[in-house]
mmCIF file of C-alpha atoms and ligand atoms in Angstrom:
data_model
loop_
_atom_site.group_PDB
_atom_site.id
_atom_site.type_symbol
_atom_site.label_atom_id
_atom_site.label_comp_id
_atom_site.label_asym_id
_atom_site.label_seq_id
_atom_site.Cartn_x
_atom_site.Cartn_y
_atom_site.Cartn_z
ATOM 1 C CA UNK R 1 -24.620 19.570 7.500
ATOM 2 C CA UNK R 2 -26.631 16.640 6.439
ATOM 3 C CA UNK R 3 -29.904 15.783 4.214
ATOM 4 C CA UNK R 4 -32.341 13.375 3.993
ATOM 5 C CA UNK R 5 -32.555 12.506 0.284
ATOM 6 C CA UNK R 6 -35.757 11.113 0.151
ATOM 7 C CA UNK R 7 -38.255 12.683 2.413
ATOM 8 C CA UNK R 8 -41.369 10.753 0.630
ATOM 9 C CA UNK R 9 -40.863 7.252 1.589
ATOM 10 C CA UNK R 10 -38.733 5.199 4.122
ATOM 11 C CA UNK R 11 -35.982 4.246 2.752
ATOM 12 C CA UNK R 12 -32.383 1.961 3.914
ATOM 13 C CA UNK R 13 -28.866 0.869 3.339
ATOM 14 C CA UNK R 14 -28.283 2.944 0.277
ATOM 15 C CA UNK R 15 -25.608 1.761 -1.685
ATOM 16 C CA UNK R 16 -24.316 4.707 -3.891
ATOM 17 C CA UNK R 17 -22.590 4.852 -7.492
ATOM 18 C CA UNK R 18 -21.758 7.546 -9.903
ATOM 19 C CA UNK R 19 -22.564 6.035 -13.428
ATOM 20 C CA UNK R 20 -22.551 8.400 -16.826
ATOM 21 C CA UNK R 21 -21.614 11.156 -14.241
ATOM 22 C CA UNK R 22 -25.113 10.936 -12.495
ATOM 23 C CA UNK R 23 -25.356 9.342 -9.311
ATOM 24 C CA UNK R 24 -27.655 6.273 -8.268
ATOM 25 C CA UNK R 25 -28.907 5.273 -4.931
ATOM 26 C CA UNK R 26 -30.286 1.569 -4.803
ATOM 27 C CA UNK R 27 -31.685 1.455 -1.148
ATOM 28 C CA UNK R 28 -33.358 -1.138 0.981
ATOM 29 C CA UNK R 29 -37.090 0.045 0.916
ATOM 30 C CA UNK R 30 -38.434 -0.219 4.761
ATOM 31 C CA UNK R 31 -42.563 -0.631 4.964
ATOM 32 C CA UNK R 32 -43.972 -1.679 8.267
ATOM 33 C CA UNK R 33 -45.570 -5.562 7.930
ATOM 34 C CA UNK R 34 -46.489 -5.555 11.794
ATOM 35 C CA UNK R 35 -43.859 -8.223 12.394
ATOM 36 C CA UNK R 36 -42.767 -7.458 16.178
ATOM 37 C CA UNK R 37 -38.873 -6.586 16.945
ATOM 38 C CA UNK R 38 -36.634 -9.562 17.386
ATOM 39 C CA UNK R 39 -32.846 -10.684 17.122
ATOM 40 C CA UNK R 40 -33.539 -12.076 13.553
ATOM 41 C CA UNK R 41 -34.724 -8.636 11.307
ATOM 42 C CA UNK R 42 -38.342 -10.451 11.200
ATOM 43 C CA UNK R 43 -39.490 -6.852 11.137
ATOM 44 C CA UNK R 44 -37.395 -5.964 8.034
ATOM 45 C CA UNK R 45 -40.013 -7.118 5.043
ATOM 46 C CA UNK R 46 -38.891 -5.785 2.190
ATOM 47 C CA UNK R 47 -40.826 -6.424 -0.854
ATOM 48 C CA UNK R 48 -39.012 -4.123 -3.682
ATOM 49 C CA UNK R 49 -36.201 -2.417 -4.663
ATOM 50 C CA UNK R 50 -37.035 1.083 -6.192
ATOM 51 C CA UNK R 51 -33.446 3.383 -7.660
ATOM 52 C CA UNK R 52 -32.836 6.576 -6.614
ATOM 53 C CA UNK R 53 -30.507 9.646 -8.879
ATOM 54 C CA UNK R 54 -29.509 13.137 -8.617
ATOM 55 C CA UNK R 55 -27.066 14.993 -10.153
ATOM 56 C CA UNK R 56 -26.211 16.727 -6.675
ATOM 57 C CA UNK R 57 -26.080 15.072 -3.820
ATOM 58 C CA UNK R 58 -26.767 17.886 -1.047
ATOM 59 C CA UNK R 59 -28.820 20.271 -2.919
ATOM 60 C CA UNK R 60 -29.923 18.797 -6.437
ATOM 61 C CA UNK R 61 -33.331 17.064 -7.426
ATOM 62 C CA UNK R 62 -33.738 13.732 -6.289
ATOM 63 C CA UNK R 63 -35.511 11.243 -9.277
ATOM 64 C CA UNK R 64 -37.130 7.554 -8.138
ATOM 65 C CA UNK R 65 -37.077 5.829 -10.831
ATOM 66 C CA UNK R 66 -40.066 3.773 -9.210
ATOM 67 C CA UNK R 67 -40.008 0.189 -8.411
ATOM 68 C CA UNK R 68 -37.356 -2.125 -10.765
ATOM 69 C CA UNK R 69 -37.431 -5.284 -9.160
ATOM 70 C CA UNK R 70 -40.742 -7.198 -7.195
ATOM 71 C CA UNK R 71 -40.127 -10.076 -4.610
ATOM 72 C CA UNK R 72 -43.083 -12.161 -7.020
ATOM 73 C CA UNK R 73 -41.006 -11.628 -9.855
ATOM 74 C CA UNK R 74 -37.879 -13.800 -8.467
ATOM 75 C CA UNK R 75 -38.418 -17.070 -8.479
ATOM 76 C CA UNK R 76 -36.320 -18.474 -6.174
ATOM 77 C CA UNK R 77 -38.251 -15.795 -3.353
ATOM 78 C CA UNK R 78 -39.194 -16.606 -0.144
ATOM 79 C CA UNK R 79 -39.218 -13.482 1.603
ATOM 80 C CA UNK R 80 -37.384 -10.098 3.044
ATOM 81 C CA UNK R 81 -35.065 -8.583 0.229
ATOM 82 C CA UNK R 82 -32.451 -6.815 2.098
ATOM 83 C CA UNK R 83 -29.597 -4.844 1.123
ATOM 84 C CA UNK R 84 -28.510 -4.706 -2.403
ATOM 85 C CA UNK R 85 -25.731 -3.119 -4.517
ATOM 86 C CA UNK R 86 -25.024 -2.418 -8.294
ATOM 87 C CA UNK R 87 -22.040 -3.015 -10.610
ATOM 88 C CA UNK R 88 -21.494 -1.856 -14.419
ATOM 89 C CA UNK R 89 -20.020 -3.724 -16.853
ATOM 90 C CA UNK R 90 -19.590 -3.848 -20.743
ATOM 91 C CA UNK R 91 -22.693 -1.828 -20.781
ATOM 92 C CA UNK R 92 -24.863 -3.544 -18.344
ATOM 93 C CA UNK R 93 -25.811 -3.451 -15.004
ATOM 94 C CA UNK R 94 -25.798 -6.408 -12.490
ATOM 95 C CA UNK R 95 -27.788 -6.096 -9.136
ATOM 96 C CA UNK R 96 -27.173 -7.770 -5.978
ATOM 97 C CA UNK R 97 -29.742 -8.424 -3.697
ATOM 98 C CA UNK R 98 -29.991 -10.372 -0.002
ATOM 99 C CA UNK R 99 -33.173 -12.638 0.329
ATOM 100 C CA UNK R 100 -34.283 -15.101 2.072
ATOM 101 C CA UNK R 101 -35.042 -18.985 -0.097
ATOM 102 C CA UNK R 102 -38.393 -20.915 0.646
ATOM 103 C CA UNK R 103 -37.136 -22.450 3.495
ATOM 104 C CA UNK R 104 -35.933 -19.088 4.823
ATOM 105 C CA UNK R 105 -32.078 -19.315 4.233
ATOM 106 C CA UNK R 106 -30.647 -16.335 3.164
ATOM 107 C CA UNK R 107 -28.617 -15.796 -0.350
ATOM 108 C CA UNK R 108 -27.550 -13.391 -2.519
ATOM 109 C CA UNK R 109 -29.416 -13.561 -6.487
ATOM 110 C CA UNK R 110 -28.766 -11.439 -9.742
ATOM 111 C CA UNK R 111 -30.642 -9.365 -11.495
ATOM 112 C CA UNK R 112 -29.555 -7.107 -14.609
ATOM 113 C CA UNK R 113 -30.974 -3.942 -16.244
ATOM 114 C CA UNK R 114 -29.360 -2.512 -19.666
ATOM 115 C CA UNK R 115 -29.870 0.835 -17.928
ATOM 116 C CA UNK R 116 -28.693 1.915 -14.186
ATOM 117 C CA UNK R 117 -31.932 3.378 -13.434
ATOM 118 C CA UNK R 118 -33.550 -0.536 -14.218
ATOM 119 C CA UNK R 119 -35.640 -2.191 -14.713
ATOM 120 C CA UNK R 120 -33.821 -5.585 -13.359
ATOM 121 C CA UNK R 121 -34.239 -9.034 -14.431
ATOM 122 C CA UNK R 122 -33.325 -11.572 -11.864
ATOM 123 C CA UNK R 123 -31.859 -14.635 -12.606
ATOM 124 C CA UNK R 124 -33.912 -17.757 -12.382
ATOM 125 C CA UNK R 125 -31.511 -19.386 -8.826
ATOM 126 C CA UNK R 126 -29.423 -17.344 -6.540
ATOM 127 C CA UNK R 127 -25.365 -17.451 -7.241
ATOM 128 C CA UNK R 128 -24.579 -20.988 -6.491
ATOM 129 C CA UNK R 129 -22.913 -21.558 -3.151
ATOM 130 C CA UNK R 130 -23.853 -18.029 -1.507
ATOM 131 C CA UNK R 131 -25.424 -17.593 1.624
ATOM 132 C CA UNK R 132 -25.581 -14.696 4.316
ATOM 133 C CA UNK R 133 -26.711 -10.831 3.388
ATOM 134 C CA UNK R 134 -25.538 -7.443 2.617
ATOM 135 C CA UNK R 135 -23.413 -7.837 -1.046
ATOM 136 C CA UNK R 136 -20.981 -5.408 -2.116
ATOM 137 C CA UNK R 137 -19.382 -5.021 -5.885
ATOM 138 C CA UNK R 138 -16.004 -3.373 -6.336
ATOM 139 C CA UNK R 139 -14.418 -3.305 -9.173
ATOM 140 C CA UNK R 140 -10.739 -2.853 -9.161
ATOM 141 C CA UNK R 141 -8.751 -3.101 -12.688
ATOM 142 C CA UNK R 142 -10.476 -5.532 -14.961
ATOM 143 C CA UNK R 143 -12.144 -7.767 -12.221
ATOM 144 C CA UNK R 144 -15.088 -7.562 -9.929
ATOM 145 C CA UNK R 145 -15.034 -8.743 -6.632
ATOM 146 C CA UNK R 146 -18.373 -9.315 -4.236
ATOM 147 C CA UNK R 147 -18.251 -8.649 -0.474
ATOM 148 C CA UNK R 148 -20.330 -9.900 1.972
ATOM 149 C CA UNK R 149 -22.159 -11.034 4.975
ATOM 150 C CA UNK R 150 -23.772 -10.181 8.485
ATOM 151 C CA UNK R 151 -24.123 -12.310 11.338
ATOM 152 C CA UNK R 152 -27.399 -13.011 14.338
ATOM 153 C CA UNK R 153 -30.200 -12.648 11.364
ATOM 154 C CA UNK R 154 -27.792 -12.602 8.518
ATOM 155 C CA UNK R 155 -27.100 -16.322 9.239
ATOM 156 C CA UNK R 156 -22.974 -15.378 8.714
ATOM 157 C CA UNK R 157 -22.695 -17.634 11.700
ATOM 158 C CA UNK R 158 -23.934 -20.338 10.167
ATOM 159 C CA UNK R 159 -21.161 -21.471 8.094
ATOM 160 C CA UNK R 160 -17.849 -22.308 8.570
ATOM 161 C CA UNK R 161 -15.637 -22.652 5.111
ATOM 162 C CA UNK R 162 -18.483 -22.573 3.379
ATOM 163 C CA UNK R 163 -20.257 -24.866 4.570
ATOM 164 C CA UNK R 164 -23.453 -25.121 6.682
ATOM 165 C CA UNK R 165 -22.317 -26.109 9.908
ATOM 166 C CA UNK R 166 -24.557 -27.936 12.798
ATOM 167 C CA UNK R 167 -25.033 -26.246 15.973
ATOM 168 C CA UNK R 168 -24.084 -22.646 14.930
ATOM 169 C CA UNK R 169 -22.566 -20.240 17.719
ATOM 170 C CA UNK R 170 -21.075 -16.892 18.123
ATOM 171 C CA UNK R 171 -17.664 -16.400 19.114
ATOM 172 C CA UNK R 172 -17.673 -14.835 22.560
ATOM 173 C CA UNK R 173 -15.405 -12.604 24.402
ATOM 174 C CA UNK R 174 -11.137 -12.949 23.077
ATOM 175 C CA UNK R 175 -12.063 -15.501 20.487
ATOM 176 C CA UNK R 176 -11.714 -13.944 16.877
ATOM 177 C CA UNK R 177 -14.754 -12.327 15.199
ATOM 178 C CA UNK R 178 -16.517 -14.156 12.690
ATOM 179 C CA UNK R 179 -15.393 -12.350 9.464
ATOM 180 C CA UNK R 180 -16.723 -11.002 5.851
ATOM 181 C CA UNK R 181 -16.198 -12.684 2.798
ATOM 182 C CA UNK R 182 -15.074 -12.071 -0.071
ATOM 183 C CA UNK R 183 -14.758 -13.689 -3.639
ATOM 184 C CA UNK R 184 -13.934 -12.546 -6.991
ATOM 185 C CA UNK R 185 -16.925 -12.442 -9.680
ATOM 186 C CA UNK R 186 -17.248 -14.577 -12.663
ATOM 187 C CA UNK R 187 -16.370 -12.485 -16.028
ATOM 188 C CA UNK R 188 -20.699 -13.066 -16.673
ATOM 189 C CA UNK R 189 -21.184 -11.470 -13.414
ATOM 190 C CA UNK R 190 -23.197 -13.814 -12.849
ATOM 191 C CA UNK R 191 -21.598 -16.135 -10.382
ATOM 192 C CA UNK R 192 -18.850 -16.544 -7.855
ATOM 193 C CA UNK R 193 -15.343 -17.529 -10.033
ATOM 194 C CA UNK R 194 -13.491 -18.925 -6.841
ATOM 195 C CA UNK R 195 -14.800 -20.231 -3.164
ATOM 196 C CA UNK R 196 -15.290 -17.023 -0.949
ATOM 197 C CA UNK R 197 -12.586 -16.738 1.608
ATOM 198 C CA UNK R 198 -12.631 -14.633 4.798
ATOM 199 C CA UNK R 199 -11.389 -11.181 4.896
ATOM 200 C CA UNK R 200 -8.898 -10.486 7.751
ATOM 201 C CA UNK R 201 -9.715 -7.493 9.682
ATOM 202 C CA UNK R 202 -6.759 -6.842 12.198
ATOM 203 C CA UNK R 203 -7.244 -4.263 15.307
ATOM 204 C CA UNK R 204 -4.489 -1.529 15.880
ATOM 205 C CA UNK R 205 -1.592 -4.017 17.280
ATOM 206 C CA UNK R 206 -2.482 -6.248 13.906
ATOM 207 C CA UNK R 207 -4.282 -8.371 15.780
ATOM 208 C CA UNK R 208 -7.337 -10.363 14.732
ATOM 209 C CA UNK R 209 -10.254 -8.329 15.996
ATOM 210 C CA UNK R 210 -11.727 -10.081 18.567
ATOM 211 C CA UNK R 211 -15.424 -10.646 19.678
ATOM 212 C CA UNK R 212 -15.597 -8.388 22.427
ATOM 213 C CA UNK R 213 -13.949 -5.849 20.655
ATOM 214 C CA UNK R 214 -17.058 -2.941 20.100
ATOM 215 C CA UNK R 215 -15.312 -2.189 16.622
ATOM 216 C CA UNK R 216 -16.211 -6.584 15.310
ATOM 217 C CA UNK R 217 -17.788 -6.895 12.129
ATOM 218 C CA UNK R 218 -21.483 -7.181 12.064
ATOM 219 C CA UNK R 219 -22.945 -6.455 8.483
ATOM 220 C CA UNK R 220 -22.687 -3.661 5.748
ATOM 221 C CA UNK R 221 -19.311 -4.227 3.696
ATOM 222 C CA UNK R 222 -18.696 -1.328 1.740
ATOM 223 C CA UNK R 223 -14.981 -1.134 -0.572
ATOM 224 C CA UNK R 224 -13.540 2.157 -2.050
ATOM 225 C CA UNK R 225 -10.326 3.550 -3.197
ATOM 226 C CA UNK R 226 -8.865 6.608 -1.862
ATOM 227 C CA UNK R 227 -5.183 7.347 -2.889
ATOM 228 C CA UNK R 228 -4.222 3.944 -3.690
ATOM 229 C CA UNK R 229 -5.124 2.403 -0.586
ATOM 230 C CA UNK R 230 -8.025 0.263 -0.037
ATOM 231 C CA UNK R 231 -10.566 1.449 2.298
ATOM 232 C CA UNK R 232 -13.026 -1.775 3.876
ATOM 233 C CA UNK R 233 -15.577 -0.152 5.961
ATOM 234 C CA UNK R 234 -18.841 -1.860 7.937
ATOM 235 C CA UNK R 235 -21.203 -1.768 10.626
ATOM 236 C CA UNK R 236 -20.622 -3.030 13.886
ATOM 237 C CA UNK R 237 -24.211 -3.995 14.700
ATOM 238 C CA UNK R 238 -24.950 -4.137 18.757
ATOM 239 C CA UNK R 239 -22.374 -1.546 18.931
ATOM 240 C CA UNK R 240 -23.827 0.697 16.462
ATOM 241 C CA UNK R 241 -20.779 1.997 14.728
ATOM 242 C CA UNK R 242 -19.360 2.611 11.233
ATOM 243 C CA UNK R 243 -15.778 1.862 11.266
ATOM 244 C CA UNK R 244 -13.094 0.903 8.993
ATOM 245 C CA UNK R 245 -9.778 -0.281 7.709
ATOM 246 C CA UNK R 246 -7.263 -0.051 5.303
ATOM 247 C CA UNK R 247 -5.585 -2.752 2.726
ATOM 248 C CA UNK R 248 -3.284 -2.840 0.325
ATOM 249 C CA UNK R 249 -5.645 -4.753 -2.127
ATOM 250 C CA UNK R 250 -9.419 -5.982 -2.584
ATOM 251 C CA UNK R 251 -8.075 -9.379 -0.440
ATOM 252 C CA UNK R 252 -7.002 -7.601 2.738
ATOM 253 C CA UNK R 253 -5.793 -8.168 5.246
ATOM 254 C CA UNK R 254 -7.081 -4.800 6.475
ATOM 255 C CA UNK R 255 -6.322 -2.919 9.373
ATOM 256 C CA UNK R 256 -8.427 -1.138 12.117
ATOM 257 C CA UNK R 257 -8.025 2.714 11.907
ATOM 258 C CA UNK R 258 -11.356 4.078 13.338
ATOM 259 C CA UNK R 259 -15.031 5.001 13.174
ATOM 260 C CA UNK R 260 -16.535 6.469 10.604
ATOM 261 C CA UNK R 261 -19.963 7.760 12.392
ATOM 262 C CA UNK R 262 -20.944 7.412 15.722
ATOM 263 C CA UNK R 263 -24.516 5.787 16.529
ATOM 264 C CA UNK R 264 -27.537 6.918 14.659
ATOM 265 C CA UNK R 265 -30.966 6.752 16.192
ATOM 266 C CA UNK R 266 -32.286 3.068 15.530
ATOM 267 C CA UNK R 267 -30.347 -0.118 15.954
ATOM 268 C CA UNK R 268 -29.169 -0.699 12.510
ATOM 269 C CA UNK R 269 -26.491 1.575 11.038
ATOM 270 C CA UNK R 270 -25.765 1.089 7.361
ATOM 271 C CA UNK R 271 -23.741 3.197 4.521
ATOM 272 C CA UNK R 272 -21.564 3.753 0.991
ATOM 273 C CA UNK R 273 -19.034 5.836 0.236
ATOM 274 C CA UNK R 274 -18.862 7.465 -2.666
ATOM 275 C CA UNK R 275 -17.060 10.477 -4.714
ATOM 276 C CA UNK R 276 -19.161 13.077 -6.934
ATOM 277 C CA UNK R 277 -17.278 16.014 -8.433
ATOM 278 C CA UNK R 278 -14.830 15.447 -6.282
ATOM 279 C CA UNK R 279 -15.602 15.883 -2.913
ATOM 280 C CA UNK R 280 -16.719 12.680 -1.165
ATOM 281 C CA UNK R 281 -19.727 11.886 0.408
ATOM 282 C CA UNK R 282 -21.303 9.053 3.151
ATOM 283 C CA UNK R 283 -24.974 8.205 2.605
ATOM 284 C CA UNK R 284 -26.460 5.960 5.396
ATOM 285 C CA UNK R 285 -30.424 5.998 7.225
ATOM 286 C CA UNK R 286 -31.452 6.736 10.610
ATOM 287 C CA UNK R 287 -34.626 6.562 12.217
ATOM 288 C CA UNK R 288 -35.295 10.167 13.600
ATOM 289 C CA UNK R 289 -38.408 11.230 11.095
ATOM 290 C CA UNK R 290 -39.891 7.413 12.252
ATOM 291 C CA UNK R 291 -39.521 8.699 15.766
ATOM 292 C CA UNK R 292 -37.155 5.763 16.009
ATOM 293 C CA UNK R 293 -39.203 2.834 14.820
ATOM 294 C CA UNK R 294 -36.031 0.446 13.656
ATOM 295 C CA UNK R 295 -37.710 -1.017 10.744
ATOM 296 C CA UNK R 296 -38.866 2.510 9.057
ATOM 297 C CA UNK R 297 -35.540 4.044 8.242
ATOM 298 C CA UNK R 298 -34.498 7.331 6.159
ATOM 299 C CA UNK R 299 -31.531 7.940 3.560
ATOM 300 C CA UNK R 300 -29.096 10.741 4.721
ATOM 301 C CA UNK R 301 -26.265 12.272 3.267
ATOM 302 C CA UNK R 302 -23.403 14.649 3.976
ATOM 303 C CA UNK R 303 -19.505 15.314 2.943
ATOM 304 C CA UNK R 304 -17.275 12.832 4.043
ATOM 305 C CA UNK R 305 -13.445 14.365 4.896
ATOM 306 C CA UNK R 306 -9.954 12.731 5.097
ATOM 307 C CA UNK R 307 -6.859 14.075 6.972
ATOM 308 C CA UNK R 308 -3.708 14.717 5.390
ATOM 309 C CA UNK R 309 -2.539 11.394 6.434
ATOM 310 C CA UNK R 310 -5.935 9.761 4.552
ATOM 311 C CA UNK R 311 -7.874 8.970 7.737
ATOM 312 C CA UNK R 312 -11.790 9.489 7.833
ATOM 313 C CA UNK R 313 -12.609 12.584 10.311
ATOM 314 C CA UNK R 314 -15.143 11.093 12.392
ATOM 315 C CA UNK R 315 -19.279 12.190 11.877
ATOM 316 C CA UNK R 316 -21.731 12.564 14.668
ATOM 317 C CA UNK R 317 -24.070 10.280 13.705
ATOM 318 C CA UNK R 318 -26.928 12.191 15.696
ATOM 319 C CA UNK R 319 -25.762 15.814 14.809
ATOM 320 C CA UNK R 320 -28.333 16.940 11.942
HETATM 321 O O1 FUB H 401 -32.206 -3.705 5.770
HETATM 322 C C1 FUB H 401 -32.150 -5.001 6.308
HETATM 323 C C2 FUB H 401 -30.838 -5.199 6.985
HETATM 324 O O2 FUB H 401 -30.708 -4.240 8.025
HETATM 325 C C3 FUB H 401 -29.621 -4.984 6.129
HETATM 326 O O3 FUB H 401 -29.364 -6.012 5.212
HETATM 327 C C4 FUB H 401 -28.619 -4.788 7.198
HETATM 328 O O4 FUB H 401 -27.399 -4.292 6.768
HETATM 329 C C5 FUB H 401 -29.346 -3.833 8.136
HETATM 330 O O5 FUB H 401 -29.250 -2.502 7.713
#
């Protein structure tokens, strides 16, 4: 069985944290600017971040906190805040957002609230020497690490070791994916503390996944822990999956062991995993109540399971 949380307003790529035994949702919040379709998300225009909470996931009240953070209040805006993610520490709370500069290059900024509900206070630059979309905080022992990227309009192809490269291309067919990065976090939280490196995802035979595999990285990192193992998960984009893989720790590499949910209606498929009380749960959108328009999306929710063995049973992503 599944919900949408948040009937009232179109909402996206929640990512999903229990904090003081509560639960927050900090979502992508979809409006329609009348930007036609195209290969680059010019249709996603996202203006503001508003938090979501419940204290029950399937059946309890769900609270918006309103709108914490305002494209004109960041000064380093251009346009389009994308996905975001949160991250406690020492008290405060640290949010990560995707937007694009004044010259339309995409990086990730800071903002922090003293509460997880907001409001957030961005930092005057984005973290120096990030680029690309779609951050993800995980915090395993005393460190923080940030996960990220997403390639076509998330610029991933763009660089190459960090740099900005000239003449950009995909990799096609048997040549190796382009892959998400990862770095550790500064103990401010504030900025990268080493040079992001790619994360290795390997297919079933431990090879490199490969282009033309349907199960490549496209966008959406998301990191938990489930009994000791580390679970990398993402969306595959044109192929419309959630799938993931499994690590030994935050730095990979990580290994191919299925799909999480099968397409959604709309292109873009986007999630979190998180555990509440403990049973586990996968929040993501879809586009039914929008009739399918791509760009007007919906938060869902229902129980996530594992096998004995610790693999993810598979979710129809259409099924209601
Ligand atoms: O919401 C805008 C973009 O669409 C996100 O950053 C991607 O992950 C995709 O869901």
């Amino acid at each position: 069985m599944k919900r949408y949380l948040f009937p009232a307003d179109y909402m996206a790529d929640p990512a999903t944290h229990v904090f003081n035994g509560r639960v927050y949702i900090y979502p992508s919040h979809d409006r329609d600017a009348h930007v036609g379709e195209n290969d680059n998300g010019d249709h996603f225009q996202m203006k503001d971040y508003h938090v979501l909470s419940t204290d029950d996931l399937m059946n309890g009240e769900i609270t918006d906190h309103g709108k914490v953070l305002d494209v004109d209040d960041i000064p380093w805006a251009g346009a389009q805040l994308w996905d975001s993610d949160v991250a406690e520490k020492d008290g405060k709370y640290y949010l990560y957002f995707s937007m694009k500069d004044r010259t339309g290059v995409f990086h990730i900024g800071v903002a922090v609230a003293d509460r997880p509900e907001g409001p957030f206070i961005p930092q005057p630059d984005p973290i120096r020497g990030s680029y690309s979309i779609d951050p993800c905080v995980f915090k395993d022992g005393e460190d923080y690490y940030i996960y990220f990227g997403g390639i076509w309009g998330g610029q991933l192809q763009w660089y190459k070791d960090n740099l900005m490269v000239e003449n950009p291309a995909l990799p096609k067919g048997t040549e190796v994916a382009i892959r998400p990065k990862v770095a550790r976090l500064s103990k401010d939280m504030l900025q990268f503390a080493e040079p992001p490196r790619d994360l290795v995802l390997l297919d079933e035979n431990d090879e490199p996944i490969v282009a033309e595999d349907p199960h490549h990285f496209f966008e959406a990192s998301w990191m938990h822990k489930y009994n000791g193992k580390y679970y990398f998960s993402w969306s595959t984009g044109d192929t419309h999956l959630l799938c993931y893989a499994i690590g030994d720790n935050p730095y990979g590499p990580f290994k191919f062991q299925g799909v999480i949910m099968t397409p959604v209606v709309g292109w873009t498929t986007h999630h979190s995993i998180v555990e509440h009380n403990g049973k586990w749960y996968l929040l993501h959108h879809d586009c039914k109540p929008s009739n399918g328009v791509t760009w007007l999306r919906s938060l869902k929710v229902c129980e996530l399971e594992y096998d004995a063995d610790g693999r993810i049973k598979t979710i129809d992503g259409i099924a209601d």
